[in-house]
Amino acid sequence: MKIFSLENSFKRYWDLFIFILATYCSIDIPFWILFPYPQTGFFFFFEIFISIAFFVDLIFNFRTSYFKNEILITDPLSIAKNYLFSWFLLDLLSVIPLELFIEYGIIPKSLMFICIFRFLRIIKLTDGVLFKRTWGMHEFDSTSFMRLGFLVYWITIFAHWTACGWIVIDGGVGGVSNPDTVTRYIRAIYWSVTTLTTIGYGDITPVSNAQTIYTMCIMLVGAGAYGYLVANIATILANSDIVRTQFVDKIQKINTFMKYKKLPSDMQKNILDYYDYIWKNRKGYDENQILRELPPSLRMKVSIYLNSDLVRKVPILKNASDDLISKIIVNLVPVVYMKGDFIFRKGDTGHNLYFISKGQVEILAEDGITSYGILNEGNFFGEIALIMDTPRTASIRAMDYCDLYYLDKDTFMSIILHYPEFAAHIDKLIKERETHNKSFSFKKTDSKTEVPLRKNRKPKSL
Ligand code: CMP
């Protein structure tokens, strides 16, 4: 028989099935001890069925790998040893159909309580670490949800057990004369819920010493569990949209700062517009910070995936080799410019090459009025100053919100050195752009004139 991994999908559902059977036992057995009903017909066969299922589970457990100090142990001998010294005895006892043994007089009725062995395995099945491993969850995956789920499960089971305990010491009367079984149970569960949640209406109160002590114990457990439950719900609600909450928090701080510094209202509006754009387009995430924390190999894969859209938009990258694409993409840094912002001005020293992911920029001559043209999505600019080692030959101004990615000069120059074909493309393009601009100085044109690299007008050389 093969060794099951914890995440084996058959084993997962098998564990779930066993969990349901164990839960049934944990509810049924205390009830049966209080109000014994005949274990005949369906109940007889169902008890046998549970025993068979628990037995099969016992066999499976000898063939299920486990983790020791974060190392997966798959050696059958180690698995068997680990199981024999942990849950084996309890699992073996739960295989015995104890209710039937009591029903048919094999075990005396006075030993009825040993039937609890039948369901103690739920402790193992609700082990959070094991549960996460089985369902392939990571350490912080929905931790609060899982904790809350188990807590609600345990409080429900515990409420049932304490209700059964109350029936034993209260005699099940709970202020009702001649109650039937259902009424006795409902009254007891009502007492148990009101005591566990520390609401305690006081309509069912302890009279004897035993009842008083029992009530106090349940209250102590209940106060702790109830507090834990409320805290978990609060955590879930607080975390439900943590990114938004953090972003709103940041905006509130900025707002307070702007008011404190008495920034002009249109400046305040611009700042808030910018954050609005950042939220709508990036949901407040700092892509670069997330990438920086990843190991290099993973960072490369994630960057390529995240920027696949940009690669598709930029003609010069579309036909480039994978190696070149990854060299560029891994070094790209996102940056946003607002309408009217100068990305740089003519005569500035060039530090970066820019790719346009979203938006449009205008290329302006020195006078700031003459437009050489417009560049939009998929185009790039800023290569002339880097390659020629000259000041910027034109100013670039954002025409609306612009999502750009920039590549620093050193990286760009090393790419130019190592990829001659790419360098040749760029060289050709520079010549085209320079020629275009020169012709411009002779004929003043409308500012919306198109230039060789406009979208959908891929130069033949690229
Ligand atoms: P650089 O000189 O570094 O800075 C200004 C940039 O504008 C320049 O590099 C080019 O990338 C870009 N540019 C200048 N003229 C044109 C043009 N005619 N068409 C497209 N881009 C241009």
Coordinates of C-alpha atoms in Angstrom, one line a residue, residues 64-226:
T64 CA 0.4 8.6 6.1
S65 CA 3.5 10.7 6.1
Y66 CA 4.0 13.3 8.8
F67 CA 6.2 16.3 9.5
K68 CA 8.9 16.3 12.1
N69 CA 10.7 19.6 12.6
E70 CA 9.4 20.8 9.2
I71 CA 10.8 17.7 7.4
L72 CA 8.4 15.4 5.7
I73 CA 8.8 11.8 7.0
T74 CA 7.8 9.2 4.5
D75 CA 9.7 6.2 5.8
P76 CA 7.1 3.5 6.7
L77 CA 8.9 2.4 9.8
S78 CA 9.2 5.9 11.2
I79 CA 5.6 6.6 10.4
A80 CA 4.5 3.4 12.2
K81 CA 6.7 4.2 15.2
N82 CA 5.4 7.8 15.4
Y83 CA 1.8 6.6 15.2
L84 CA 2.2 3.8 17.7
F85 CA 3.5 6.3 20.3
S86 CA 1.0 9.0 19.6
W87 CA -2.7 8.4 18.6
F88 CA -2.7 4.7 18.0
L89 CA -4.1 3.6 21.3
L90 CA -7.0 6.1 21.3
D91 CA -7.7 5.3 17.6
L92 CA -7.7 1.5 18.5
L93 CA -10.2 2.0 21.4
S94 CA -12.5 4.0 19.1
V95 CA -12.7 1.1 16.7
I96 CA -14.5 -1.0 19.3
P97 CA -18.3 -0.5 19.0
L98 CA -18.5 0.2 22.8
E99 CA -22.3 1.1 22.7
L100 CA -23.1 -2.3 21.3
F101 CA -20.9 -4.1 23.8
I102 CA -22.8 -2.3 26.6
E103 CA -26.2 -2.9 24.9
Y104 CA -25.4 -6.7 24.7
G105 CA -24.0 -6.9 28.2
I106 CA -20.4 -7.6 27.2
I107 CA -19.3 -4.4 29.2
P108 CA -21.3 -3.5 32.3
K109 CA -23.6 -0.4 32.1
S110 CA -21.7 1.2 34.9
L111 CA -18.7 1.6 32.5
M112 CA -20.8 3.5 30.0
F113 CA -18.5 6.5 30.3
I114 CA -15.7 4.6 28.5
C115 CA -17.7 5.2 25.3
I116 CA -16.1 8.7 25.2
F117 CA -13.0 7.0 23.7
R118 CA -15.0 6.6 20.6
F119 CA -14.9 10.3 19.8
L120 CA -11.8 11.6 21.4
R121 CA -10.1 11.5 18.0
I122 CA -11.8 14.8 17.2
I123 CA -9.1 16.5 19.2
K124 CA -6.6 15.2 16.6
L125 CA -8.8 16.1 13.7
T126 CA -9.2 19.7 14.9
D127 CA -5.5 20.2 15.3
G128 CA -5.0 23.5 13.4
V129 CA -1.4 22.7 12.2
L130 CA -2.4 19.3 10.8
F131 CA -5.5 20.8 9.2
K132 CA -3.5 23.5 7.4
R133 CA -1.0 20.9 6.2
T134 CA -3.7 18.5 5.0
W135 CA -5.5 21.3 3.1
G136 CA -2.3 22.7 1.7
M137 CA -2.8 26.0 3.5
H138 CA 0.1 28.3 4.3
E139 CA 1.0 29.6 7.7
F140 CA -1.0 32.8 7.4
D141 CA -3.7 31.7 5.1
S142 CA -7.1 32.7 6.5
T143 CA -5.8 31.9 10.0
S144 CA -8.5 33.9 11.8
F145 CA -11.2 32.3 9.7
M146 CA -9.9 28.8 10.5
R147 CA -9.5 29.6 14.2
L148 CA -13.0 31.0 14.3
G149 CA -14.4 27.9 12.5
F150 CA -12.8 25.5 15.0
L151 CA -13.8 27.7 17.9
V152 CA -17.4 27.7 16.9
Y153 CA -17.2 24.0 16.3
W154 CA -15.7 23.4 19.8
I155 CA -18.1 25.8 21.6
T156 CA -21.1 23.9 20.0
I157 CA -19.8 20.5 21.0
F158 CA -18.8 21.8 24.4
A159 CA -22.3 23.4 24.9
H160 CA -23.8 20.0 24.1
W161 CA -21.5 18.2 26.6
T162 CA -22.1 20.7 29.4
A163 CA -25.9 20.5 28.7
C164 CA -25.6 16.7 29.1
G165 CA -23.6 17.3 32.3
W166 CA -26.3 19.7 33.6
I167 CA -29.0 17.1 33.0
V168 CA -27.1 14.7 35.2
I169 CA -26.8 17.0 38.1
D170 CA -30.0 19.0 37.7
G171 CA -32.1 16.0 37.1
G172 CA -33.0 17.8 33.9
V173 CA -36.0 19.6 35.4
G174 CA -34.9 23.2 34.8
G175 CA -38.0 24.7 36.3
V176 CA -40.4 22.7 34.1
S177 CA -42.6 20.1 35.8
N178 CA -42.7 16.6 34.3
P179 CA -40.6 17.5 31.2
D180 CA -40.2 15.0 28.4
T181 CA -36.7 14.2 27.0
V182 CA -36.8 16.9 24.3
T183 CA -37.8 19.6 26.8
R184 CA -35.2 18.4 29.3
Y185 CA -32.5 18.6 26.6
I186 CA -33.7 22.0 25.3
R187 CA -33.8 23.5 28.8
A188 CA -30.3 22.1 29.5
I189 CA -28.8 23.4 26.3
Y190 CA -30.5 26.8 27.0
W191 CA -28.8 26.8 30.5
S192 CA -25.5 25.8 28.9
V193 CA -25.6 28.5 26.2
T194 CA -26.6 31.3 28.6
T195 CA -23.9 30.2 31.1
L196 CA -21.1 29.7 28.5
T197 CA -21.8 33.1 26.9
T198 CA -22.0 34.6 30.5
I199 CA -25.4 36.0 29.7
G200 CA -27.1 34.0 32.6
Y201 CA -30.7 35.1 32.7
G202 CA -31.0 33.6 36.1
D203 CA -34.2 31.7 35.3
I204 CA -32.3 28.3 35.8
T205 CA -30.1 28.7 38.8
P206 CA -27.9 26.2 40.7
V207 CA -29.4 25.0 43.9
S208 CA -27.2 22.2 45.2
N209 CA -23.5 22.5 45.9
A210 CA -22.6 20.3 43.0
Q211 CA -24.7 22.5 40.6
T212 CA -23.1 25.7 41.9
I213 CA -19.6 24.3 41.5
Y214 CA -20.4 22.9 38.1
T215 CA -21.9 26.3 37.0
M216 CA -18.9 28.2 38.2
C217 CA -16.5 26.0 36.2
I218 CA -18.6 26.3 33.1
M219 CA -18.7 30.1 33.6
L220 CA -15.0 30.3 33.8
V221 CA -14.5 28.2 30.6
G222 CA -17.3 30.2 28.9
A223 CA -15.9 33.6 29.7
G224 CA -12.5 32.7 28.2
A225 CA -14.0 31.0 25.1
Y226 CA -16.5 33.8 24.6

